[in-house]
Amino acid sequence: MTRQVDVVVVGSVNRDYVCRVGILPEPGETVLGGEASVGSGGKGGNQAVAASLLGARTALVARVGRDDDGRALVKDLADAWVDTSEVLPTPARTGMAFVMVDATGENSIVVAPGANELLEPRTTSRAVRALIRPPGVMVTQAEIPEDAFAAAVRAADEVGCRAVVNLAPFRPLADDLLALCDPLVVNESEAGGLLGHPVRGPEAARAAVAELAGRCRSVVVTVGAQGAVVGQGAHVEHVEAEPVTAVDTTGAGDAFTGALAAALSAGADLVDAVRLGVRAGTFAVQRHGAQASFARGAELGVGPLHERG
């Protein structure tokens, strides 16, 4: 019998190749970099680790290659207590992300999806159905094939669980899928892509949340260092972030989404879950790396959200 979990993440895993630079290069420009490093990433892997480190029993549904990068990714996930029974090897090369981080902590990322493109809808649907029951939470992102993404969202709805949908990177989303998002999690750029006009800053995010709230069950628009705006029904609230000095924004949005999902799976209401997500993202930007920067509960001043089985 499959072990039930609190959070199932359906998403991508990538080996991150990171180089620190003084400034990000312009098109056609070559710049000399500084420190280079290799780590574990991918939005799916990052969000699974973020949820697991806060105490949620978390499983990841993903694909890796039969190579050293794939084996390293699985080891790092297991070391963070993520159930990797659905992180399976394929003939394709493990996904890779090429990351540049400048002196202000901003980044530029190119992803070569590799094995992530082999994740199939029948797999994601079966895994979601097997792994969670209410009040469990399913999380997915747009770094996997569209049909696998859609199957995961629909399966979560069919078993009565929340679908936390992080539409990153942006792609158009059909109205029937948008209606199942609870919440839809987007940044300003992704919100603008959905609405067809720019969204910049908290006030514009408030207007975007009000507009999107009628199209999905709930919505969160993150506004970087200014926190996030959350909407559920007629209620719209801006959750502000504590001012900090950022050294690396890589993975901060994933820290937010993973913490949000973990809190929801433990019974938190959406606004309180967003508050924890904002704190998790703020913690992450003050440290280098993606998964290496994520907080344990004690580092956010909270106890484990679940008792580990």
PDB file of C-alpha atoms in Angstrom, residues 120-284:
ATOM      1  CA  GLU A 120       3.673  11.708 -18.457  1.00  0.00           C
ATOM      2  CA  PRO A 121       0.058  12.613 -17.580  1.00  0.00           C
ATOM      3  CA  ARG A 122      -0.908   9.047 -16.659  1.00  0.00           C
ATOM      4  CA  THR A 123       2.013   9.023 -14.203  1.00  0.00           C
ATOM      5  CA  THR A 124       1.132  12.321 -12.552  1.00  0.00           C
ATOM      6  CA  SER A 125      -2.548  11.453 -12.291  1.00  0.00           C
ATOM      7  CA  ARG A 126      -1.850   8.024 -10.780  1.00  0.00           C
ATOM      8  CA  ALA A 127       0.701   9.357  -8.295  1.00  0.00           C
ATOM      9  CA  VAL A 128      -1.516  12.179  -7.051  1.00  0.00           C
ATOM     10  CA  ARG A 129      -4.438   9.793  -6.575  1.00  0.00           C
ATOM     11  CA  ALA A 130      -2.245   7.332  -4.671  1.00  0.00           C
ATOM     12  CA  LEU A 131      -0.333   9.743  -2.449  1.00  0.00           C
ATOM     13  CA  ILE A 132      -2.804  12.259  -1.014  1.00  0.00           C
ATOM     14  CA  ARG A 133      -6.219  12.539   0.553  1.00  0.00           C
ATOM     15  CA  PRO A 134      -7.788  15.597   2.230  1.00  0.00           C
ATOM     16  CA  PRO A 135      -6.368  17.708   3.793  1.00  0.00           C
ATOM     17  CA  GLY A 136      -3.343  16.899   1.632  1.00  0.00           C
ATOM     18  CA  VAL A 137      -2.054  19.421  -0.888  1.00  0.00           C
ATOM     19  CA  MET A 138      -0.811  18.944  -4.452  1.00  0.00           C
ATOM     20  CA  VAL A 139       1.721  21.435  -5.815  1.00  0.00           C
ATOM     21  CA  THR A 140       2.772  21.779  -9.438  1.00  0.00           C
ATOM     22  CA  GLN A 141       4.566  24.260 -11.684  1.00  0.00           C
ATOM     23  CA  ALA A 142       4.949  24.957 -15.409  1.00  0.00           C
ATOM     24  CA  GLU A 143       8.445  23.462 -15.823  1.00  0.00           C
ATOM     25  CA  ILE A 144       6.933  20.101 -16.837  1.00  0.00           C
ATOM     26  CA  PRO A 145       4.929  19.110 -19.939  1.00  0.00           C
ATOM     27  CA  GLU A 146       1.555  20.793 -20.171  1.00  0.00           C
ATOM     28  CA  ASP A 147      -0.456  17.559 -20.277  1.00  0.00           C
ATOM     29  CA  ALA A 148       1.318  16.160 -17.187  1.00  0.00           C
ATOM     30  CA  PHE A 149       0.721  19.448 -15.375  1.00  0.00           C
ATOM     31  CA  ALA A 150      -2.984  19.466 -16.294  1.00  0.00           C
ATOM     32  CA  ALA A 151      -3.465  15.822 -15.263  1.00  0.00           C
ATOM     33  CA  ALA A 152      -1.989  16.530 -11.826  1.00  0.00           C
ATOM     34  CA  VAL A 153      -4.308  19.494 -11.245  1.00  0.00           C
ATOM     35  CA  ARG A 154      -7.390  17.530 -12.280  1.00  0.00           C
ATOM     36  CA  ALA A 155      -6.405  14.517 -10.164  1.00  0.00           C
ATOM     37  CA  ALA A 156      -6.046  16.713  -7.078  1.00  0.00           C
ATOM     38  CA  ASP A 157      -9.532  18.074  -7.627  1.00  0.00           C
ATOM     39  CA  GLU A 158     -10.966  14.593  -8.112  1.00  0.00           C
ATOM     40  CA  VAL A 159      -9.579  13.348  -4.766  1.00  0.00           C
ATOM     41  CA  GLY A 160     -10.789  16.509  -2.994  1.00  0.00           C
ATOM     42  CA  CYS A 161      -7.376  18.090  -2.331  1.00  0.00           C
ATOM     43  CA  ARG A 162      -6.131  21.618  -2.884  1.00  0.00           C
ATOM     44  CA  ALA A 163      -4.138  22.273  -6.035  1.00  0.00           C
ATOM     45  CA  VAL A 164      -1.441  24.882  -5.433  1.00  0.00           C
ATOM     46  CA  VAL A 165      -0.491  25.918  -8.955  1.00  0.00           C
ATOM     47  CA  ASN A 166       2.678  27.944  -9.437  1.00  0.00           C
ATOM     48  CA  LEU A 167       2.435  29.184 -13.029  1.00  0.00           C
ATOM     49  CA  ALA A 168       6.187  29.542 -13.446  1.00  0.00           C
ATOM     50  CA  PRO A 169       7.565  29.925 -15.998  1.00  0.00           C
ATOM     51  CA  PHE A 170       4.477  31.574 -17.468  1.00  0.00           C
ATOM     52  CA  ARG A 171       2.351  29.855 -20.048  1.00  0.00           C
ATOM     53  CA  PRO A 172      -1.331  30.395 -20.909  1.00  0.00           C
ATOM     54  CA  LEU A 173      -3.701  28.428 -18.698  1.00  0.00           C
ATOM     55  CA  ALA A 174      -7.098  27.140 -19.832  1.00  0.00           C
ATOM     56  CA  ASP A 175     -10.080  28.518 -17.935  1.00  0.00           C
ATOM     57  CA  ASP A 176     -11.156  25.080 -16.682  1.00  0.00           C
ATOM     58  CA  LEU A 177      -7.729  24.530 -15.070  1.00  0.00           C
ATOM     59  CA  LEU A 178      -7.539  28.076 -13.739  1.00  0.00           C
ATOM     60  CA  ALA A 179     -10.845  27.449 -11.973  1.00  0.00           C
ATOM     61  CA  LEU A 180      -9.260  24.592  -9.967  1.00  0.00           C
ATOM     62  CA  CYS A 181      -6.286  26.566  -8.603  1.00  0.00           C
ATOM     63  CA  ASP A 182      -6.414  26.978  -4.814  1.00  0.00           C
ATOM     64  CA  PRO A 183      -4.357  29.083  -4.829  1.00  0.00           C
ATOM     65  CA  LEU A 184      -2.883  30.137  -8.130  1.00  0.00           C
ATOM     66  CA  VAL A 185       0.591  31.462  -7.252  1.00  0.00           C
ATOM     67  CA  VAL A 186       2.148  33.936  -9.708  1.00  0.00           C
ATOM     68  CA  ASN A 187       4.652  36.765  -9.599  1.00  0.00           C
ATOM     69  CA  GLU A 188       4.028  40.172 -11.161  1.00  0.00           C
ATOM     70  CA  SER A 189       5.283  39.140 -14.597  1.00  0.00           C
ATOM     71  CA  GLU A 190       3.192  35.952 -14.645  1.00  0.00           C
ATOM     72  CA  ALA A 191       0.092  37.819 -13.445  1.00  0.00           C
ATOM     73  CA  GLY A 192       0.642  40.295 -16.267  1.00  0.00           C
ATOM     74  CA  GLY A 193       0.870  37.438 -18.752  1.00  0.00           C
ATOM     75  CA  LEU A 194      -2.494  36.084 -17.612  1.00  0.00           C
ATOM     76  CA  LEU A 195      -4.189  39.472 -17.639  1.00  0.00           C
ATOM     77  CA  GLY A 196      -2.599  40.928 -20.760  1.00  0.00           C
ATOM     78  CA  HIS A 197      -1.244  44.062 -19.089  1.00  0.00           C
ATOM     79  CA  PRO A 198       1.719  44.936 -16.849  1.00  0.00           C
ATOM     80  CA  VAL A 199       1.479  44.286 -13.098  1.00  0.00           C
ATOM     81  CA  ARG A 200       4.102  46.134 -11.056  1.00  0.00           C
ATOM     82  CA  GLY A 201       4.038  46.755  -7.316  1.00  0.00           C
ATOM     83  CA  PRO A 202       1.590  46.013  -4.510  1.00  0.00           C
ATOM     84  CA  GLU A 203      -1.244  48.261  -5.697  1.00  0.00           C
ATOM     85  CA  ALA A 204      -1.209  46.765  -9.190  1.00  0.00           C
ATOM     86  CA  ALA A 205      -0.993  43.317  -7.575  1.00  0.00           C
ATOM     87  CA  ARG A 206      -4.114  44.112  -5.515  1.00  0.00           C
ATOM     88  CA  ALA A 207      -5.985  44.961  -8.696  1.00  0.00           C
ATOM     89  CA  ALA A 208      -4.667  41.817 -10.378  1.00  0.00           C
ATOM     90  CA  VAL A 209      -5.749  39.648  -7.435  1.00  0.00           C
ATOM     91  CA  ALA A 210      -9.228  41.178  -7.526  1.00  0.00           C
ATOM     92  CA  GLU A 211      -9.457  40.459 -11.252  1.00  0.00           C
ATOM     93  CA  LEU A 212      -8.132  36.895 -10.996  1.00  0.00           C
ATOM     94  CA  ALA A 213     -10.140  35.990  -7.887  1.00  0.00           C
ATOM     95  CA  GLY A 214     -13.250  35.490  -9.990  1.00  0.00           C
ATOM     96  CA  ARG A 215     -11.449  33.015 -12.230  1.00  0.00           C
ATOM     97  CA  CYS A 216      -9.893  30.674  -9.632  1.00  0.00           C
ATOM     98  CA  ARG A 217     -10.640  29.518  -6.093  1.00  0.00           C
ATOM     99  CA  SER A 218      -7.917  31.701  -4.595  1.00  0.00           C
ATOM    100  CA  VAL A 219      -4.896  33.619  -5.835  1.00  0.00           C
ATOM    101  CA  VAL A 220      -1.545  34.893  -4.589  1.00  0.00           C
ATOM    102  CA  VAL A 221       0.584  37.446  -6.431  1.00  0.00           C
ATOM    103  CA  THR A 222       4.110  37.715  -5.077  1.00  0.00           C
ATOM    104  CA  VAL A 223       5.763  41.137  -5.246  1.00  0.00           C
ATOM    105  CA  GLY A 224       9.381  40.307  -4.455  1.00  0.00           C
ATOM    106  CA  ALA A 225      10.848  42.217  -1.526  1.00  0.00           C
ATOM    107  CA  GLN A 226       7.428  43.728  -0.835  1.00  0.00           C
ATOM    108  CA  GLY A 227       5.842  40.401   0.071  1.00  0.00           C
ATOM    109  CA  ALA A 228       2.667  39.037  -1.487  1.00  0.00           C
ATOM    110  CA  VAL A 229      -0.957  39.939  -2.124  1.00  0.00           C
ATOM    111  CA  VAL A 230      -3.508  37.230  -1.414  1.00  0.00           C
ATOM    112  CA  GLY A 231      -7.136  37.026  -2.471  1.00  0.00           C
ATOM    113  CA  GLN A 232      -9.898  34.591  -1.572  1.00  0.00           C
ATOM    114  CA  GLY A 233     -13.439  35.519  -2.484  1.00  0.00           C
ATOM    115  CA  ALA A 234     -13.908  39.213  -1.805  1.00  0.00           C
ATOM    116  CA  HIS A 235     -11.034  39.388   0.694  1.00  0.00           C
ATOM    117  CA  VAL A 236      -7.757  40.860  -0.570  1.00  0.00           C
ATOM    118  CA  GLU A 237      -4.776  41.386   1.742  1.00  0.00           C
ATOM    119  CA  HIS A 238      -1.176  42.521   1.309  1.00  0.00           C
ATOM    120  CA  VAL A 239       1.276  40.515   3.434  1.00  0.00           C
ATOM    121  CA  GLU A 240       4.425  42.602   3.701  1.00  0.00           C
ATOM    122  CA  ALA A 241       7.937  41.198   3.911  1.00  0.00           C
ATOM    123  CA  GLU A 242      10.544  42.221   6.458  1.00  0.00           C
ATOM    124  CA  PRO A 243      13.225  44.419   4.826  1.00  0.00           C
ATOM    125  CA  VAL A 244      16.508  42.489   4.448  1.00  0.00           C
ATOM    126  CA  THR A 245      19.648  42.616   2.333  1.00  0.00           C
ATOM    127  CA  ALA A 246      19.369  40.014  -0.415  1.00  0.00           C
ATOM    128  CA  VAL A 247      22.463  38.101  -1.490  1.00  0.00           C
ATOM    129  CA  ASP A 248      20.825  35.543  -3.827  1.00  0.00           C
ATOM    130  CA  THR A 249      17.195  35.422  -4.953  1.00  0.00           C
ATOM    131  CA  THR A 250      17.556  31.983  -6.589  1.00  0.00           C
ATOM    132  CA  GLY A 251      14.828  29.675  -5.277  1.00  0.00           C
ATOM    133  CA  ALA A 252      13.137  32.295  -3.081  1.00  0.00           C
ATOM    134  CA  GLY A 253       9.819  31.890  -4.881  1.00  0.00           C
ATOM    135  CA  ASP A 254      10.068  28.127  -4.416  1.00  0.00           C
ATOM    136  CA  ALA A 255      10.782  28.567  -0.699  1.00  0.00           C
ATOM    137  CA  PHE A 256       7.600  30.659  -0.557  1.00  0.00           C
ATOM    138  CA  THR A 257       5.460  28.122  -2.422  1.00  0.00           C
ATOM    139  CA  GLY A 258       6.770  25.103  -0.506  1.00  0.00           C
ATOM    140  CA  ALA A 259       6.158  26.764   2.850  1.00  0.00           C
ATOM    141  CA  LEU A 260       2.687  27.870   1.742  1.00  0.00           C
ATOM    142  CA  ALA A 261       1.781  24.303   0.767  1.00  0.00           C
ATOM    143  CA  ALA A 262       3.161  22.843   3.994  1.00  0.00           C
ATOM    144  CA  ALA A 263       1.124  25.295   6.074  1.00  0.00           C
ATOM    145  CA  LEU A 264      -2.075  24.623   4.108  1.00  0.00           C
ATOM    146  CA  SER A 265      -1.634  20.872   4.541  1.00  0.00           C
ATOM    147  CA  ALA A 266      -1.430  21.425   8.314  1.00  0.00           C
ATOM    148  CA  GLY A 267      -4.758  23.278   8.357  1.00  0.00           C
ATOM    149  CA  ALA A 268      -3.606  26.913   8.218  1.00  0.00           C
ATOM    150  CA  ASP A 269      -5.901  29.410   6.544  1.00  0.00           C
ATOM    151  CA  LEU A 270      -4.623  30.919   3.321  1.00  0.00           C
ATOM    152  CA  VAL A 271      -3.508  34.282   4.727  1.00  0.00           C
ATOM    153  CA  ASP A 272      -1.533  32.640   7.542  1.00  0.00           C
ATOM    154  CA  ALA A 273       0.007  30.232   5.014  1.00  0.00           C
ATOM    155  CA  VAL A 274       1.067  33.196   2.876  1.00  0.00           C
ATOM    156  CA  ARG A 275       2.614  34.843   5.941  1.00  0.00           C
ATOM    157  CA  LEU A 276       4.760  31.758   6.504  1.00  0.00           C
ATOM    158  CA  GLY A 277       5.624  31.669   2.808  1.00  0.00           C
ATOM    159  CA  VAL A 278       6.773  35.289   2.865  1.00  0.00           C
ATOM    160  CA  ARG A 279       8.973  34.591   5.887  1.00  0.00           C
ATOM    161  CA  ALA A 280      10.454  31.525   4.172  1.00  0.00           C
ATOM    162  CA  GLY A 281      11.229  33.487   1.017  1.00  0.00           C
ATOM    163  CA  THR A 282      12.766  36.331   3.022  1.00  0.00           C
ATOM    164  CA  PHE A 283      14.961  33.850   4.883  1.00  0.00           C
ATOM    165  CA  ALA A 284      16.135  32.279   1.607  1.00  0.00           C
TER     166      ALA A 284
END
